[in-house]
Amino acid sequence: MGQVAWKGLFLSLFDYKTEKYVIAKNKKVGILYRVVQLSILAYLVGWVFVVKKGYQDTDTSLQSSVITKLKGVAFTNTSELGERLWDVADYVIPPQGENVFFVMTNLIVTPNQRQATCPESESIPDAVCYQDEDCPAGKAVVAGNGVKTGRCLKDRDSIRGTCEILAWCPVEKRSKPKKPLLAGAENFTVYIKNSILFPKFKFSKMNVLATDESYLKRCRYSTEHPYCPIFLLGDIIQWAGSDFQEMASEGGVIGIQIEWNCDLDKAPSECNPHYSFSRLDNNFAEKSISSGYNFRFAKYYRDAEGVDYRTLIKAYGIRFDVMVNGKGAFFCDLVLLYLIKKSNFYRGKKYEEVK
């Protein structure tokens, strides 16, 4: 039986097969067949070529540079600093203007700090003590401001005290102004200069029109002026769905998205930037420890006796992240390379043969 099966399989290798077509004279079947054909054709033409532009070559390796420059002044009057005028050199960090910049809107100032011994803040759990043994000398205060000296400092008739520390004294106070000191930052402006390049097509453009300087001095970005790269900070926060004064108290993070989706078959004037704004930090829980944005920095000085001292600033503010992405699309070489009589000539020019 096995030999017969193998013999039949071997002989079948020399069989010739051909297809048989059956024409069904049925209008319903014929209409259904043509509908399916037309649907496939409509998908290819309408979706693949017209909507998705499948005939185009694309470049997603967008190269971009961002330069930012802020303008605006604010006036404050506090017990720590007195009357003071704030300009861009004071409230913008970093000053050189990159794709990430920070605008200070609120602050806690601790002036005239010197390295000495003083009581640690009562709000630091590791600094609470009842006797000197609770403050081992040389041990750093966990989440605190200095190193313990071995003494427990108490008020008169008080059982509990705080450890004495070697630190920059006096230590920072823990309360901040309820209202943002630099509330006027809402009217500050930021100039965002964005240059992009699609290297595959050697196409470059900027979000600034080649116009006179007077236009940039008086214009503000809007849907009517998409090529004015000057934005009011208050408008940016509003477009991101937040309130500036509320955000300025605790700080936060705002994303500025610039998209360049360009059909390079059209005129260069049709390749335009599109802006969108969103809040990136956790703004859902007001009293969450992770909400807001702040950090500390100090300004150092030296007195007449050569002793260093400093002013400590805990800065609350809004960080802006400028993010750029996009895609360039250009008519591909399908027609030149394959669909015309001189396609061999164009292929020879496009591709170099290496032997």
XYZ file of C-alpha atoms in Angstrom, residues 17-304:
288
model
C -3.153 21.594 -14.188
C -5.131 24.538 -15.531
C -7.822 26.743 -14.081
C -11.454 26.559 -15.107
C -13.587 29.709 -15.071
C -17.335 29.619 -14.583
C -19.329 32.648 -15.739
C -22.433 33.004 -13.581
C -25.273 34.799 -15.389
C -26.570 36.253 -12.126
C -27.093 40.012 -11.791
C -27.050 39.983 -7.960
C -23.725 38.172 -7.855
C -22.311 40.411 -10.584
C -23.390 43.613 -8.843
C -21.959 42.416 -5.534
C -18.668 41.580 -7.274
C -18.413 45.030 -8.863
C -19.323 46.751 -5.578
C -16.447 44.968 -3.835
C -14.060 45.980 -6.625
C -15.183 49.602 -6.529
C -14.889 49.660 -2.715
C -11.275 48.485 -2.879
C -10.523 51.017 -5.616
C -12.182 53.822 -3.648
C -10.153 52.879 -0.556
C -6.897 52.966 -2.476
C -7.618 56.238 -4.257
C -9.552 58.070 -1.557
C -7.864 56.975 1.670
C -4.364 55.827 0.715
C -3.582 58.450 -1.947
C -5.853 61.450 -1.261
C -6.227 61.422 2.548
C -2.993 59.726 3.641
C -1.020 60.927 0.601
C 0.583 57.528 0.083
C 2.342 58.811 -3.022
C 4.519 61.111 -0.881
C 7.869 60.460 0.715
C 8.064 61.612 4.353
C 10.752 62.952 6.678
C 10.134 62.704 10.440
C 13.729 63.469 11.492
C 12.927 67.109 12.220
C 15.871 69.192 13.453
C 14.966 72.189 15.565
C 16.413 74.989 17.683
C 14.534 77.205 20.151
C 15.571 80.582 21.537
C 13.444 82.382 24.126
C 13.566 85.924 25.449
C 11.322 87.419 28.134
C 10.377 91.019 28.855
C 8.547 92.698 31.700
C 9.119 94.318 35.105
C 7.399 93.937 38.485
C 7.505 95.879 41.767
C 7.396 94.379 45.288
C 7.556 95.746 48.825
C 8.401 93.162 51.511
C 9.825 93.278 55.023
C 12.836 91.207 53.958
C 13.769 93.121 50.802
C 11.946 96.434 51.123
C 10.941 98.154 47.905
C 12.358 96.332 44.909
C 11.986 96.343 41.148
C 12.290 92.964 39.407
C 13.415 92.646 35.799
C 14.324 89.699 33.566
C 17.770 89.318 35.172
C 16.025 88.635 38.506
C 13.066 86.382 37.698
C 14.134 84.389 34.591
C 16.153 81.202 35.136
C 18.297 80.304 33.216
C 19.068 83.724 31.707
C 20.409 82.503 28.339
C 16.968 81.520 26.973
C 16.618 77.891 25.920
C 13.715 75.569 25.152
C 13.104 75.271 28.908
C 12.832 78.414 31.025
C 11.504 79.304 34.465
C 9.669 82.465 35.545
C 9.657 83.171 39.277
C 6.228 84.272 40.566
C 6.469 83.802 44.351
C 9.298 83.458 46.859
C 10.426 83.035 50.446
C 13.434 85.235 51.237
C 15.840 84.564 54.128
C 18.342 87.437 54.127
C 21.722 87.798 55.855
C 22.427 84.122 56.489
C 25.839 83.353 57.986
C 27.507 80.103 58.960
C 26.945 79.832 62.714
C 24.957 77.838 65.293
C 21.211 78.307 65.730
C 18.089 76.259 66.530
C 16.753 74.038 63.771
C 13.244 74.666 62.468
C 10.477 73.252 64.683
C 8.764 71.804 61.616
C 11.603 69.287 61.063
C 10.666 66.012 62.833
C 14.281 64.859 63.224
C 15.128 68.114 65.046
C 12.658 67.618 67.921
C 14.415 66.832 71.211
C 13.826 66.505 74.979
C 17.432 66.304 76.143
C 20.934 66.783 74.769
C 21.285 63.042 74.090
C 18.609 63.395 71.390
C 20.992 65.603 69.389
C 24.189 63.570 68.764
C 26.973 65.900 67.687
C 28.069 65.683 64.066
C 24.904 64.002 62.823
C 23.081 65.725 59.958
C 19.427 66.561 60.493
C 17.288 64.414 58.198
C 15.523 66.726 55.698
C 16.912 69.632 57.707
C 19.306 72.526 57.320
C 22.508 71.553 59.139
C 24.522 69.313 61.481
C 23.623 68.752 65.160
C 25.983 70.196 67.763
C 24.910 68.013 70.702
C 22.690 70.600 72.435
C 18.927 70.567 72.848
C 17.592 74.130 72.936
C 14.356 74.722 74.864
C 12.265 77.713 75.707
C 11.846 78.477 79.421
C 9.418 76.071 81.156
C 9.174 73.972 78.006
C 9.654 70.194 77.974
C 10.278 69.865 74.234
C 12.829 71.757 72.172
C 14.813 71.625 68.952
C 18.393 70.617 68.287
C 21.031 73.257 67.861
C 22.706 72.982 64.465
C 25.717 74.303 62.620
C 24.231 75.815 59.475
C 23.505 78.937 57.487
C 21.655 80.895 60.177
C 18.935 81.908 60.675
C 17.245 78.929 58.987
C 14.535 79.437 56.405
C 11.027 80.124 57.601
C 8.377 77.735 56.350
C 5.512 80.052 55.392
C 5.197 81.685 51.994
C 3.033 84.643 50.936
C -0.574 83.641 50.351
C -0.681 85.795 47.231
C 2.104 85.638 44.628
C 4.573 88.476 45.056
C 5.223 88.711 41.323
C 1.562 88.595 40.324
C 2.346 91.115 37.572
C 4.214 88.384 35.674
C 0.857 87.623 34.059
C 1.546 90.537 31.706
C 5.130 89.561 30.904
C 5.841 88.537 27.309
C 8.011 85.762 25.897
C 9.539 85.766 22.431
C 9.874 82.195 21.095
C 12.101 81.881 18.042
C 11.944 78.440 16.424
C 14.029 77.309 13.431
C 13.372 73.915 11.831
C 15.000 71.776 9.140
C 13.797 68.683 7.272
C 17.248 67.339 6.304
C 15.915 64.769 3.847
C 14.401 67.476 1.640
C 16.814 70.292 2.646
C 13.832 72.436 3.617
C 14.167 74.960 6.424
C 11.897 77.597 7.894
C 11.333 79.810 10.940
C 8.252 80.810 12.886
C 9.201 84.467 12.377
C 8.402 86.322 9.184
C 11.037 88.463 7.508
C 9.455 91.760 8.472
C 10.399 95.028 10.114
C 11.218 95.139 13.822
C 8.324 97.467 14.574
C 5.868 94.645 13.844
C 7.430 92.410 16.500
C 7.352 95.260 19.021
C 3.609 95.761 18.731
C 2.192 92.345 17.790
C 0.925 89.548 20.050
C 0.287 85.965 19.027
C -3.318 85.095 18.127
C -5.192 83.149 15.476
C -5.159 86.361 13.407
C -1.371 86.694 13.850
C 0.026 83.121 13.737
C 3.474 84.397 12.719
C 3.845 86.697 15.706
C 6.042 84.643 18.098
C 5.418 86.917 21.097
C 3.114 85.492 23.769
C 1.610 86.928 26.943
C 2.318 84.545 29.831
C -1.224 85.012 31.090
C -2.623 83.938 27.703
C -0.441 80.810 27.646
C -1.703 79.730 31.081
C -5.295 80.431 30.051
C -4.940 78.417 26.820
C -3.547 75.563 28.930
C -6.784 75.607 30.951
C -5.437 77.120 34.199
C -5.680 80.362 36.150
C -2.440 82.352 36.273
C -2.817 83.837 39.774
C -3.695 80.464 41.274
C -0.803 78.746 39.516
C 1.653 81.535 40.392
C 1.250 80.919 44.126
C 2.503 77.302 44.149
C 4.152 77.087 40.743
C 3.675 74.560 37.973
C 4.843 73.282 34.587
C 3.416 74.296 31.212
C 4.092 72.576 27.892
C 4.248 74.633 24.684
C 3.951 72.344 21.671
C 4.992 73.586 18.208
C 4.012 71.272 15.348
C 5.265 71.542 11.787
C 3.253 69.153 9.596
C 4.163 70.338 6.124
C 3.045 69.235 2.658
C 6.136 70.316 0.744
C 4.425 69.824 -2.617
C 2.712 73.128 -1.830
C 4.277 76.568 -1.575
C 6.610 77.182 1.408
C 4.102 79.732 2.722
C 1.709 76.816 3.338
C 4.121 75.253 5.857
C 3.028 76.925 9.078
C 3.613 76.242 12.792
C 0.684 75.170 14.942
C 0.797 75.854 18.684
C -0.880 73.995 21.524
C -0.582 74.473 25.280
C -1.071 72.099 28.210
C -0.343 71.864 31.919
C 2.143 69.081 32.680
C 2.431 69.012 36.486
C 0.029 67.409 38.953
C -2.675 70.023 39.388
C -5.494 67.698 40.411
C -4.737 67.553 44.130
C -4.270 71.071 45.483
C -2.720 70.008 48.769
C -0.640 67.193 47.335
C 3.023 67.309 48.312
C 3.902 66.802 44.647
C 1.891 69.743 43.337
C 3.513 72.978 42.210
C 7.117 73.719 41.291
C 9.870 75.303 43.416
C 13.586 75.222 44.156
C 16.175 77.157 46.168
C 19.137 79.286 45.200
C 21.328 81.805 47.008
C 23.109 85.068 46.291
C 26.445 85.370 48.070
C 28.177 88.447 49.458
C 31.229 89.342 51.607
C 31.264 91.970 54.321
C 34.057 94.438 55.162
